[in-house]
Coordinates of C-alpha atoms and ligand atoms in Angstrom, one line a residue:
X1 CA -117.8 -18.8 -118.7
X2 CA -114.1 -19.5 -118.3
X3 CA -112.1 -17.2 -116.2
X4 CA -109.0 -15.9 -117.9
X5 CA -106.6 -18.3 -116.2
X6 CA -108.8 -21.4 -116.6
X7 CA -107.8 -23.9 -119.2
X8 CA -110.4 -24.4 -121.9
X9 CA -110.2 -28.2 -121.2
X10 CA -111.7 -27.5 -117.8
X11 CA -114.9 -26.1 -119.2
X12 CA -118.2 -28.0 -119.5
X13 CA -118.2 -27.3 -123.3
X14 CA -114.9 -29.1 -123.7
X15 CA -116.0 -32.1 -121.6
X16 CA -119.2 -32.2 -123.5
X17 CA -117.3 -32.6 -126.8
X18 CA -115.0 -35.2 -125.2
X19 CA -118.1 -37.2 -124.4
X20 CA -119.6 -36.6 -127.9
X21 CA -116.6 -38.2 -129.5
X22 CA -118.1 -41.6 -128.6
X23 CA -121.2 -40.8 -130.6
X24 CA -119.3 -39.7 -133.6
X25 CA -117.2 -42.9 -133.4
X26 CA -120.3 -44.8 -134.1
X27 CA -121.0 -42.9 -137.3
X28 CA -119.6 -43.3 -140.8
X29 CA -119.4 -40.5 -143.4
X30 CA -121.1 -42.8 -145.8
X31 CA -124.2 -42.5 -143.7
X32 CA -123.8 -38.9 -142.6
X33 CA -123.6 -37.9 -146.3
X34 CA -127.1 -39.3 -146.9
X35 CA -128.7 -36.6 -144.7
X36 CA -129.3 -33.8 -147.2
X37 CA -130.4 -31.3 -144.4
X38 CA -127.2 -31.9 -142.5
X39 CA -125.2 -31.4 -145.7
X40 CA -127.1 -28.3 -146.6
X41 CA -126.4 -26.8 -143.2
X42 CA -122.7 -27.4 -143.8
X43 CA -122.4 -25.2 -146.9
X44 CA -121.4 -21.6 -146.5
X45 CA -121.2 -18.9 -149.1
X46 CA -119.5 -15.5 -148.9
X47 CA -118.3 -13.1 -151.5
X48 CA -118.1 -15.7 -154.3
X49 CA -116.6 -18.4 -152.2
X50 CA -118.3 -21.7 -151.4
X51 CA -117.2 -23.7 -148.4
X52 CA -118.6 -27.3 -148.0
X53 CA -117.6 -29.0 -144.7
X54 CA -120.2 -31.8 -144.9
X55 CA -117.4 -34.3 -145.2
X56 CA -116.1 -33.5 -141.7
X57 CA -116.8 -36.2 -139.1
X58 CA -119.4 -34.0 -137.5
X59 CA -123.1 -33.8 -137.1
X60 CA -125.3 -30.8 -136.7
X61 CA -125.0 -31.5 -132.9
X62 CA -121.2 -31.5 -133.1
X63 CA -121.3 -28.0 -134.7
X64 CA -123.6 -26.8 -132.0
X65 CA -121.2 -28.1 -129.3
X66 CA -118.3 -26.5 -131.1
X67 CA -120.1 -23.2 -131.1
X68 CA -120.7 -23.6 -127.3
X69 CA -116.9 -24.2 -127.0
X70 CA -116.3 -21.0 -128.9
X71 CA -118.6 -19.2 -126.4
X72 CA -116.8 -20.8 -123.4
X73 CA -113.5 -19.6 -124.9
X74 CA -114.9 -16.1 -125.3
X75 CA -114.0 -16.3 -129.0
X76 CA -116.1 -13.3 -130.1
X77 CA -114.6 -11.1 -127.4
X78 CA -111.1 -12.2 -128.3
X79 CA -111.7 -11.4 -132.0
X80 CA -113.0 -7.9 -130.9
X81 CA -109.9 -7.4 -128.8
X82 CA -107.7 -8.2 -131.8
X83 CA -109.5 -5.7 -134.0
X84 CA -109.5 -3.1 -131.2
X85 CA -105.7 -3.2 -131.0
X86 CA -105.5 -4.6 -127.5
X87 CA -102.1 -6.1 -126.6
X88 CA -103.3 -9.7 -127.1
X89 CA -99.7 -10.7 -127.9
X90 CA -99.1 -10.5 -124.2
X91 CA -95.6 -12.1 -124.1
X92 CA -94.3 -9.3 -126.4
X93 CA -96.8 -6.7 -125.1
X94 CA -98.0 -6.0 -128.7
X95 CA -101.2 -5.5 -130.6
X96 CA -102.0 -7.9 -133.5
X97 CA -103.2 -5.7 -136.3
X98 CA -102.4 -7.2 -139.6
X99 CA -106.0 -6.4 -140.5
X100 CA -105.1 -2.7 -140.5
X101 CA -102.7 -3.4 -143.4
X102 CA -105.5 -3.9 -145.8
X103 CA -108.2 -1.7 -144.2
X104 CA -109.8 0.9 -146.5
X105 CA -108.3 4.4 -146.3
X106 CA -111.2 5.8 -144.3
X107 CA -111.2 3.0 -141.7
X108 CA -110.2 3.7 -138.1
X109 CA -108.1 1.0 -136.4
X110 CA -106.3 2.0 -133.2
X111 CA -103.1 0.8 -131.6
X112 CA -102.3 2.4 -128.3
X113 CA -105.0 5.1 -128.9
X114 CA -103.7 6.1 -132.3
X115 CA -105.4 5.4 -135.6
X116 CA -102.8 3.5 -137.6
X117 CA -104.6 3.4 -141.0
X118 CA -103.2 6.8 -142.2
X119 CA -99.7 5.5 -141.5
X120 CA -100.4 2.4 -143.4
X121 CA -101.6 4.3 -146.3
X122 CA -98.6 6.7 -146.2
X123 CA -96.4 3.7 -146.8
X124 CA -98.7 2.2 -149.5
X125 CA -98.7 5.6 -151.3
X126 CA -94.9 5.6 -151.0
X127 CA -94.7 2.1 -152.5
X128 CA -97.0 3.1 -155.3
X129 CA -94.9 6.1 -156.2
X130 CA -91.6 4.2 -155.9
X131 CA -92.7 1.1 -157.8
X132 CA -94.1 3.3 -160.6
X133 CA -90.8 5.1 -160.9
X134 CA -88.9 1.8 -161.2
X135 CA -91.4 0.2 -163.6
X136 CA -91.6 3.2 -165.9
X137 CA -87.8 3.4 -166.0
X138 CA -87.7 7.0 -164.5
X139 CA -85.6 5.6 -161.7
X140 CA -82.4 4.2 -163.2
X141 CA -79.5 2.2 -161.9
X142 CA -75.9 3.5 -161.5
X143 CA -75.1 3.1 -165.2
X144 CA -78.3 4.8 -166.3
X145 CA -80.2 1.5 -167.2
X146 CA -83.7 0.8 -166.0
X147 CA -84.1 -1.8 -163.2
X148 CA -86.1 -4.7 -164.6
X149 CA -85.2 -7.4 -162.2
X150 CA -85.8 -7.6 -158.4
X151 CA -84.3 -9.9 -155.9
X152 CA -86.1 -9.8 -152.6
X153 CA -83.9 -11.0 -149.7
X154 CA -85.8 -12.2 -146.6
X155 CA -86.6 -15.4 -144.7
X156 CA -89.6 -16.9 -142.8
X157 CA -92.5 -14.3 -142.8
X158 CA -90.4 -12.0 -144.8
X159 CA -90.3 -14.6 -147.6
X160 CA -93.0 -17.2 -147.6
X161 CA -96.1 -15.0 -147.9
X162 CA -94.6 -12.9 -150.7
X163 CA -93.5 -16.0 -152.5
X164 CA -96.9 -17.6 -152.2
X165 CA -98.7 -14.5 -153.6
X166 CA -96.1 -14.0 -156.4
X167 CA -96.5 -17.6 -157.5
X168 CA -100.3 -17.3 -157.5
X169 CA -100.2 -14.1 -159.6
X170 CA -97.6 -15.2 -162.1
X171 CA -100.1 -16.8 -164.4
X172 CA -103.1 -14.5 -163.7
X173 CA -103.7 -12.8 -167.1
X174 CA -103.9 -9.3 -165.7
X175 CA -100.8 -9.7 -163.5
X176 CA -98.9 -11.5 -166.3
X177 CA -99.5 -8.7 -168.7
X178 CA -98.3 -6.1 -166.2
X179 CA -95.2 -8.1 -165.3
X180 CA -94.0 -8.3 -168.9
X181 CA -90.2 -7.9 -169.2
X182 CA -89.7 -8.1 -165.4
X183 CA -88.5 -10.7 -163.0
X184 CA -88.9 -11.2 -159.3
X185 CA -86.8 -13.6 -157.4
X186 CA -86.5 -14.5 -153.7
X187 CA -83.3 -15.2 -151.8
X188 CA -84.1 -16.7 -148.5
X189 CA -81.7 -19.5 -147.5
X190 CA -78.2 -18.6 -146.2
X191 CA -76.9 -21.6 -148.3
X192 CA -74.6 -19.9 -150.8
X193 CA -76.2 -22.1 -153.4
X194 CA -79.3 -19.9 -153.0
X195 CA -77.2 -16.8 -153.8
X196 CA -75.8 -18.5 -156.9
X197 CA -79.3 -19.5 -158.1
X198 CA -80.6 -16.0 -157.6
X199 CA -77.9 -14.0 -159.3
X200 CA -77.6 -16.5 -162.2
X201 CA -78.3 -14.7 -165.4
X202 CA -78.9 -11.3 -163.7
X203 CA -76.9 -8.2 -164.3
X204 CA -76.2 -5.9 -161.3
X205 CA -76.7 -3.0 -163.6
X206 CA -80.4 -3.8 -164.1
X207 CA -81.2 -5.4 -160.7
X208 CA -82.8 -3.9 -157.7
X209 CA -82.3 -5.7 -154.3
X210 CA -85.0 -5.3 -151.7
X211 CA -83.8 -6.4 -148.2
X212 CA -86.8 -7.4 -146.2
X213 CA -86.5 -8.0 -142.5
X214 CA -88.8 -7.0 -139.7
X215 CA -86.0 -6.8 -137.2
X216 CA -83.1 -6.2 -139.6
X217 CA -81.0 -8.5 -137.4
X218 CA -81.9 -12.0 -138.8
X219 CA -78.5 -13.6 -139.4
X220 CA -79.4 -15.3 -142.8
X221 CA -81.0 -12.2 -144.3
X222 CA -78.2 -9.8 -143.2
X223 CA -75.4 -12.1 -144.5
X224 CA -77.3 -12.5 -147.8
X225 CA -77.8 -8.7 -147.9
X226 CA -74.0 -8.2 -147.4
X227 CA -73.3 -10.8 -150.1
X228 CA -75.5 -9.0 -152.7
X229 CA -74.2 -5.6 -151.6
X230 CA -70.7 -7.0 -152.4
X231 CA -72.1 -8.3 -155.8
X232 CA -73.3 -4.8 -156.6
X233 CA -70.3 -2.9 -155.4
X234 CA -67.8 -5.2 -157.0
X235 CA -69.5 -4.5 -160.4
X236 CA -70.6 -0.9 -160.0
X237 CA -68.8 0.7 -157.1
X238 CA -69.9 1.5 -153.5
X239 CA -72.0 4.5 -154.5
X240 CA -74.3 2.2 -156.6
X241 CA -75.9 0.8 -153.4
X242 CA -78.1 3.9 -153.1
X243 CA -79.6 3.2 -156.5
X244 CA -79.7 -0.6 -156.3
X245 CA -80.7 -1.5 -152.7
X246 CA -83.8 -0.6 -150.8
X247 CA -85.3 -2.1 -147.6
X248 CA -88.4 -3.0 -145.8
X249 CA -88.2 -3.1 -142.0
X250 CA -89.6 -1.9 -138.6
X251 CA -86.0 -1.0 -137.6
X252 CA -85.1 2.0 -139.8
X253 CA -82.1 2.8 -137.7
X254 CA -80.4 -0.5 -138.6
X255 CA -81.4 0.0 -142.3
X256 CA -79.5 3.3 -142.3
X257 CA -76.5 1.8 -140.5
X258 CA -76.4 -0.9 -143.2
X259 CA -75.9 1.8 -145.8
X260 CA -79.3 2.0 -147.3
X261 CA -80.7 5.5 -147.8
X262 CA -83.6 6.0 -145.3
X263 CA -85.6 7.6 -148.0
X264 CA -85.6 4.2 -149.7
X265 CA -86.8 2.3 -146.7
X266 CA -90.4 1.2 -146.3
X267 CA -91.6 1.0 -142.8
X268 CA -94.0 -1.4 -141.0
X269 CA -94.8 -1.8 -137.4
X270 CA -94.3 -4.0 -134.3
X271 CA -98.0 -4.8 -134.4
X272 CA -97.5 -6.8 -137.5
X273 CA -96.2 -10.4 -136.8
X274 CA -93.6 -11.6 -139.3
X275 CA -95.8 -14.4 -140.6
X276 CA -98.7 -12.0 -140.9
X277 CA -96.8 -9.4 -142.8
X278 CA -97.4 -10.2 -146.4
X279 CA -99.9 -7.3 -146.7
X280 CA -97.4 -4.8 -145.3
X281 CA -94.5 -3.4 -147.4
X282 CA -92.9 -6.9 -146.9
X283 CA -95.1 -8.3 -149.7
X284 CA -96.6 -5.1 -151.2
X285 CA -93.3 -3.6 -152.3
X286 CA -91.8 -6.6 -154.2
X287 CA -95.2 -7.5 -155.6
X288 CA -95.9 -3.9 -156.7
X289 CA -92.5 -3.8 -158.4
X290 CA -93.4 -6.9 -160.3
X291 CA -97.1 -6.4 -161.1
X292 CA -97.9 -2.7 -160.4
X293 CA -99.6 -1.4 -157.3
X294 CA -103.1 -1.6 -158.8
X295 CA -102.9 -5.4 -159.0
X296 CA -101.6 -5.6 -155.4
X297 CA -104.3 -3.3 -154.2
X298 CA -106.9 -5.9 -155.4
X299 CA -105.1 -8.5 -153.3
X300 CA -105.4 -6.2 -150.2
X301 CA -109.1 -5.7 -151.0
X302 CA -109.8 -9.4 -151.1
X303 CA -108.1 -9.9 -147.7
X304 CA -110.1 -6.9 -146.3
X305 CA -113.4 -8.4 -147.5
X306 CA -112.7 -11.5 -145.3
X307 CA -111.5 -9.3 -142.4
X308 CA -114.9 -7.6 -142.4
X309 CA -116.7 -10.9 -142.6
X310 CA -114.6 -12.3 -139.8
X311 CA -115.2 -9.3 -137.6
X312 CA -118.9 -8.9 -138.0
X313 CA -120.5 -12.2 -139.0
X314 CA -122.1 -14.3 -136.2
X315 CA -120.0 -17.3 -135.4
X316 CA -122.4 -19.9 -136.8
X317 CA -122.0 -18.3 -140.3
X318 CA -118.4 -17.1 -140.0
X319 CA -116.1 -19.0 -142.4
X320 CA -112.8 -18.6 -140.5
X321 CA -114.6 -19.4 -137.2
X322 CA -116.1 -22.6 -138.5
X323 CA -112.9 -23.7 -140.1
X324 CA -111.0 -23.0 -136.9
X325 CA -113.5 -24.9 -134.8
X326 CA -113.4 -27.8 -137.1
X327 CA -109.6 -27.9 -136.9
X328 CA -109.8 -27.9 -133.1
X329 CA -112.4 -30.7 -133.3
X330 CA -110.0 -32.8 -135.5
X331 CA -106.9 -32.2 -133.4
X332 CA -108.1 -32.1 -129.8
X333 CA -111.1 -34.4 -129.9
X334 CA -110.7 -36.8 -132.8
X335 CA -106.9 -36.9 -132.3
X336 CA -105.8 -36.3 -135.9
X337 CA -102.4 -34.6 -135.6
X338 CA -102.0 -33.4 -139.2
X339 CA -103.8 -31.4 -141.9
X340 CA -103.2 -31.6 -145.6
X341 CA -103.7 -28.5 -147.7
X342 CA -104.4 -29.6 -151.2
X343 CA -105.1 -26.8 -153.7
X344 CA -106.1 -28.1 -157.1
X345 CA -104.2 -25.2 -158.7
X346 CA -100.5 -25.1 -159.6
X347 CA -100.6 -21.4 -159.1
X348 CA -101.2 -22.2 -155.4
X349 CA -98.1 -24.4 -155.1
X350 CA -96.5 -22.1 -152.5
X351 CA -99.7 -21.9 -150.4
X352 CA -99.1 -24.9 -148.1
X353 CA -95.5 -23.8 -147.3
X354 CA -96.8 -20.3 -146.3
X355 CA -99.6 -21.7 -144.2
X356 CA -97.1 -24.1 -142.6
X357 CA -95.4 -21.0 -141.0
X358 CA -98.7 -19.2 -140.3
X359 CA -100.2 -22.2 -138.6
X360 CA -97.3 -24.1 -137.1
X361 CA -95.4 -21.0 -135.8
X362 CA -98.6 -19.6 -134.4
X363 CA -100.1 -22.6 -132.7
X364 CA -97.3 -25.0 -131.9
X365 CA -97.3 -24.1 -128.2
X366 CA -97.0 -26.0 -125.0
X367 CA -98.5 -23.6 -122.5
X368 CA -101.6 -21.4 -122.3
X369 CA -101.4 -17.7 -122.7
X370 CA -101.2 -17.5 -118.9
X371 CA -98.2 -19.8 -118.9
X372 CA -100.0 -23.0 -117.6
X373 CA -98.8 -26.3 -119.1
X374 CA -101.5 -27.6 -121.5
X375 CA -102.9 -31.0 -120.8
X376 CA -103.8 -31.3 -124.6
X377 CA -101.8 -30.8 -127.8
X378 CA -102.1 -27.6 -129.9
X379 CA -101.4 -26.9 -133.5
X380 CA -101.3 -29.4 -136.3
X381 CA -98.7 -30.7 -138.8
X382 CA -99.5 -28.8 -141.9
X383 CA -98.3 -30.0 -145.3
X384 CA -99.5 -30.1 -148.8
X385 CA -99.0 -30.1 -152.5
X386 CA -101.1 -29.0 -155.4
X387 CA -103.5 -31.6 -156.8
X388 CA -103.0 -33.8 -158.7
X389 CA -99.3 -34.0 -158.0
X390 CA -99.9 -35.0 -154.4
X391 CA -102.2 -37.8 -155.6
X392 CA -99.3 -39.5 -157.3
X393 CA -97.2 -39.2 -154.2
X394 CA -98.6 -39.3 -150.6
X395 CA -102.3 -39.9 -151.1
X396 CA -101.8 -43.6 -150.5
X397 CA -101.2 -42.9 -146.8
X398 CA -104.2 -40.6 -146.6
X399 CA -106.5 -43.2 -148.2
X400 CA -105.4 -46.4 -146.5
X401 CA -102.9 -45.4 -143.8
X402 CA -103.3 -42.6 -141.3
X403 CA -106.3 -40.4 -141.1
X404 CA -105.4 -36.8 -142.2
X405 CA -108.1 -34.2 -142.6
X406 CA -107.7 -32.6 -146.0
X407 CA -108.5 -29.2 -147.3
X408 CA -109.4 -29.4 -151.0
X409 CA -109.2 -26.0 -152.6
X410 CA -110.6 -25.7 -156.2
X411 CA -110.9 -22.9 -158.7
X412 CA -113.9 -22.6 -161.0
X413 CA -112.3 -20.6 -163.8
X414 CA -108.7 -21.5 -164.8
X415 CA -106.1 -18.7 -165.1
X416 CA -104.8 -20.4 -168.3
X417 CA -107.6 -22.6 -169.9
X418 CA -106.6 -25.1 -172.5
X419 CA -109.2 -27.3 -174.4
X420 CA -107.8 -29.5 -177.1
X421 CA -109.9 -30.4 -180.0
X422 CA -111.2 -33.9 -179.7
X423 CA -110.5 -34.2 -176.0
X424 CA -113.4 -35.3 -173.7
X425 CA -113.0 -32.4 -171.4
X426 CA -110.8 -29.3 -171.1
X427 CA -107.5 -29.6 -169.2
X428 CA -109.0 -27.7 -166.2
X429 CA -112.0 -30.0 -166.1
X430 CA -109.6 -32.9 -166.1
X431 CA -107.9 -31.4 -163.0
X432 CA -111.2 -30.6 -161.3
X433 CA -112.5 -34.1 -161.8
X434 CA -110.0 -35.1 -159.2
X435 CA -111.0 -32.2 -156.9
X436 CA -114.6 -33.5 -156.9
X437 CA -113.6 -37.3 -156.8
X438 CA -111.1 -37.4 -154.0
X439 CA -113.2 -36.1 -151.1
X440 CA -115.8 -38.9 -151.8
X441 CA -113.1 -41.6 -152.2
X442 CA -111.9 -40.5 -148.7
X443 CA -115.4 -40.3 -147.2
X444 CA -117.0 -43.4 -148.6
X445 CA -114.1 -45.8 -149.1
X446 CA -114.7 -49.2 -150.6
X447 CA -116.0 -52.2 -148.8
X448 CA -115.0 -55.9 -149.1
X449 CA -118.6 -56.5 -150.2
X450 CA -118.3 -54.1 -153.1
X451 CA -115.0 -55.8 -154.1
X452 CA -116.6 -59.3 -154.0
X453 CA -119.3 -58.1 -156.3
X454 CA -116.5 -57.0 -158.7
X455 CA -115.1 -60.5 -158.5
X456 CA -111.8 -59.3 -156.9
X457 CA -109.8 -62.4 -155.8
X458 CA -110.1 -63.1 -152.1
X459 CA -106.4 -62.5 -151.4
X460 CA -106.5 -59.0 -152.8
X461 CA -109.7 -57.9 -151.0
X462 CA -107.9 -56.7 -147.8
X463 CA -105.4 -54.7 -149.9
X464 CA -108.1 -53.2 -152.1
X465 CA -110.4 -52.3 -149.2
X466 CA -110.7 -48.6 -148.3
X467 CA -112.1 -47.9 -144.8
X468 CA -113.4 -44.5 -145.8
X469 CA -114.7 -42.2 -143.1
X470 CA -111.8 -39.8 -143.7
X471 CA -112.7 -36.2 -143.2
X472 CA -112.1 -33.4 -145.7
X473 CA -113.5 -30.0 -146.6
X474 CA -113.9 -28.3 -149.9
X475 CA -113.4 -24.7 -150.7
X476 CA -114.4 -23.5 -154.2
X477 CA -113.2 -20.1 -155.4
X478 CA -114.8 -18.5 -158.5
X479 CA -111.3 -17.7 -160.0
X480 CA -107.8 -17.0 -158.9
X481 CA -107.4 -13.3 -159.3
X482 CA -105.3 -11.1 -156.9
X483 CA -108.6 -10.4 -155.1
X484 CA -109.3 -14.2 -154.5
X485 CA -105.7 -14.7 -153.4
X486 CA -106.2 -12.1 -150.7
X487 CA -109.4 -13.8 -149.6
X488 CA -107.7 -17.1 -149.3
X489 CA -104.8 -15.7 -147.3
X490 CA -107.1 -14.0 -144.8
X491 CA -109.4 -17.0 -144.4
X492 CA -106.4 -19.1 -143.3
X493 CA -104.8 -16.4 -141.2
X494 CA -108.0 -16.0 -139.2
X495 CA -108.7 -19.7 -139.0
X496 CA -105.3 -20.1 -137.3
X497 CA -106.2 -17.3 -134.9
X498 CA -109.5 -18.9 -134.1
X499 CA -107.8 -22.2 -133.2
X500 CA -105.4 -20.3 -130.9
X501 CA -108.2 -18.3 -129.3
X502 CA -110.1 -21.5 -128.5
X503 CA -107.0 -23.3 -127.2
X504 CA -106.3 -20.4 -125.0
X505 CA -102.7 -19.9 -126.3
X506 CA -100.7 -17.0 -127.6
X507 CA -100.7 -17.5 -131.4
X508 CA -98.7 -14.4 -132.0
X509 CA -95.3 -15.1 -130.4
X510 CA -92.7 -17.6 -131.4
X511 CA -90.2 -18.1 -128.6
X512 CA -89.6 -21.7 -129.8
X513 CA -87.5 -20.5 -132.7
X514 CA -84.9 -18.8 -130.4
X515 CA -82.9 -21.7 -128.8
X516 CA -81.5 -23.1 -132.0
X517 CA -80.4 -19.6 -133.1
X518 CA -78.5 -19.1 -129.8
X519 CA -76.7 -22.5 -130.1
X520 CA -75.8 -21.6 -133.7
X521 CA -74.0 -18.5 -132.4
X522 CA -71.8 -20.8 -130.2
X523 CA -71.0 -22.9 -133.2
X524 CA -70.3 -19.9 -135.4
X525 CA -67.7 -18.6 -132.8
X526 CA -66.1 -22.0 -132.6
X527 CA -65.9 -22.3 -136.4
X528 CA -64.2 -19.0 -136.6
X529 CA -61.6 -19.6 -133.9
X530 CA -60.9 -23.1 -135.1
X531 CA -60.4 -22.0 -138.7
X532 CA -58.4 -18.8 -137.9
X533 CA -56.4 -19.9 -134.8
X534 CA -56.7 -23.7 -134.9
X535 CA -58.5 -23.6 -131.5
X536 CA -59.6 -27.0 -130.3
X537 CA -63.3 -27.7 -129.9
X538 CA -64.7 -26.9 -126.5
X539 CA -68.0 -27.0 -124.7
X540 CA -69.8 -29.4 -127.1
X541 CA -71.1 -32.8 -126.3
X542 CA -69.5 -36.0 -127.7
X543 CA -71.9 -36.1 -130.7
X544 CA -71.5 -32.5 -131.8
X545 CA -67.7 -32.6 -131.2
X546 CA -67.4 -35.6 -133.5
X547 CA -69.5 -34.1 -136.2
X548 CA -67.7 -30.7 -136.0
X549 CA -64.3 -32.4 -136.0
X550 CA -65.2 -34.2 -139.2
X551 CA -66.5 -31.0 -140.8
X552 CA -63.4 -29.0 -139.9
X553 CA -60.9 -31.7 -140.9
X554 CA -62.4 -32.5 -144.2
X555 CA -63.5 -29.1 -145.5
X556 CA -61.4 -26.2 -146.5
X557 CA -63.8 -23.3 -146.7
X558 CA -62.4 -20.3 -148.4
X559 CA -61.3 -17.7 -145.8
X560 CA -61.5 -14.0 -146.5
Ligands
G6P601 O1 -88.3 -10.4 -140.8 P1 -87.2 -10.9 -139.9 O2 -87.1 -10.1 -138.7 O3 -85.9 -11.0 -140.6 O4 -87.6 -12.3 -139.4 C1 -87.7 -13.5 -140.2 C2 -88.3 -14.6 -139.4 O5 -87.4 -14.8 -138.3 C3 -87.7 -15.8 -137.3 O6 -87.4 -17.0 -137.7 C4 -89.2 -15.8 -136.9 O7 -89.5 -17.0 -136.3 C5 -90.1 -15.6 -138.1 O8 -91.4 -15.3 -137.6 C6 -89.7 -14.4 -138.9 O9 -90.6 -14.3 -140.0

């Protein structure tokens, strides 16, 4: 067993897998897929979901060795420590308890000795009450009109998760029905173009602005909040802020200082990481305003179902654990640096951008949790697009260029089925034909011999050959309701945690985002003094000085 300061790469289990790579290099998925017993052992079912990882470059032996690696990494213990509220985010001295955000009312989850579930439900109850008031029109704006439109201001974790869930629910029949006549928009970027897009067509009289920021100090969010406060006060007077602006934050003192009534602030806690906060008021408030609390509660229940599975299922049958181990295998042993997330569902178009933050901000680290430099790479480059759009864009590279393990996510029952008279299949079957075909195209490829049999001319044979042996996994969801969206979210959140636990890093801090912010502060000061006092540029290198000079000389930004 590894001591807490040892690197996982020093363990026998890791070395064993390193050696095993040579065995796997001799295999081809074409052959591995002929072993029905192997394939059968690589199917997992839970709560309506079906995971098939038989197209990973892995044998039954590989999976056993990965499970040994999990043991060497003390994975089960680390999962328990997370659920027990220990301060596993050691560099910030915090618990990691996003699972408490979706726990049933009677659950007991402790942070620093205190059960946090009642606090969670206090906020959920407050959201339920508030969102019902807004939706029913009993809460009105400054001129007496109901607030039918919502702009949620936030960035990073205070934006991507809520946007993903909102996009996924937009076409769900139940959610669609309950959102009738309402709009939810997201303002994230500090680019004034994003402000212009968000307020376009909206009337401050009928708009509620929700400022979402864990810290309530994020530069982009606070300037956007001041910008929309100005938009409201210019139209309705300063007193309108109380009726038209509310906030979600862990920093209620700063919310009040900003001028938002503390009664209209929705709290969350430092044991919720920004990128893990969609199940807190960060997501639940805007989504409840749009869809009603009962729809959002189903989303929380779906996530909770996976939490319970993750906490209590033995590792060999535990979906997030297996997914995490396979990602470690692909990154650290097979050397594939990227992962493509390919939902065959337009409703999941914002899933990959959300997982990009969850995964890359969590696991893109250079040192172990004890601060030792890592002799191996962690994290992967996540990207993705819904199928079939990606197919007509970057799949060429995935089929004949670099090897990129792919996650295919499919839905059995469409949210919006269409079946035209006289067509061979329904529109959803047409979409899903690609979901079923692509993984085999990647795994099997096409040999020169096959091409010769098809009488393909000799000069084209190299171009039309597909090497195959490209790994993927398939996840099939029964439908895409709020509940399933919650399941999907929690599977990926926990998968990322598993990867971090095995690599022995802290997946819950993000010091790497700080440096750029500090340097931007220097630039901001310089821009201010150059524009207001004509101060010459100082303290920047040749490159930045040249670029800044060009920017200042050729732009005439409006000055207040
Ligand atoms: O919610 P906020 O405090 O405004 O933070 C928004 C975002 O800020 C930073 O960029 C962090 O890296 C993100 O993890 C966080 O989600």
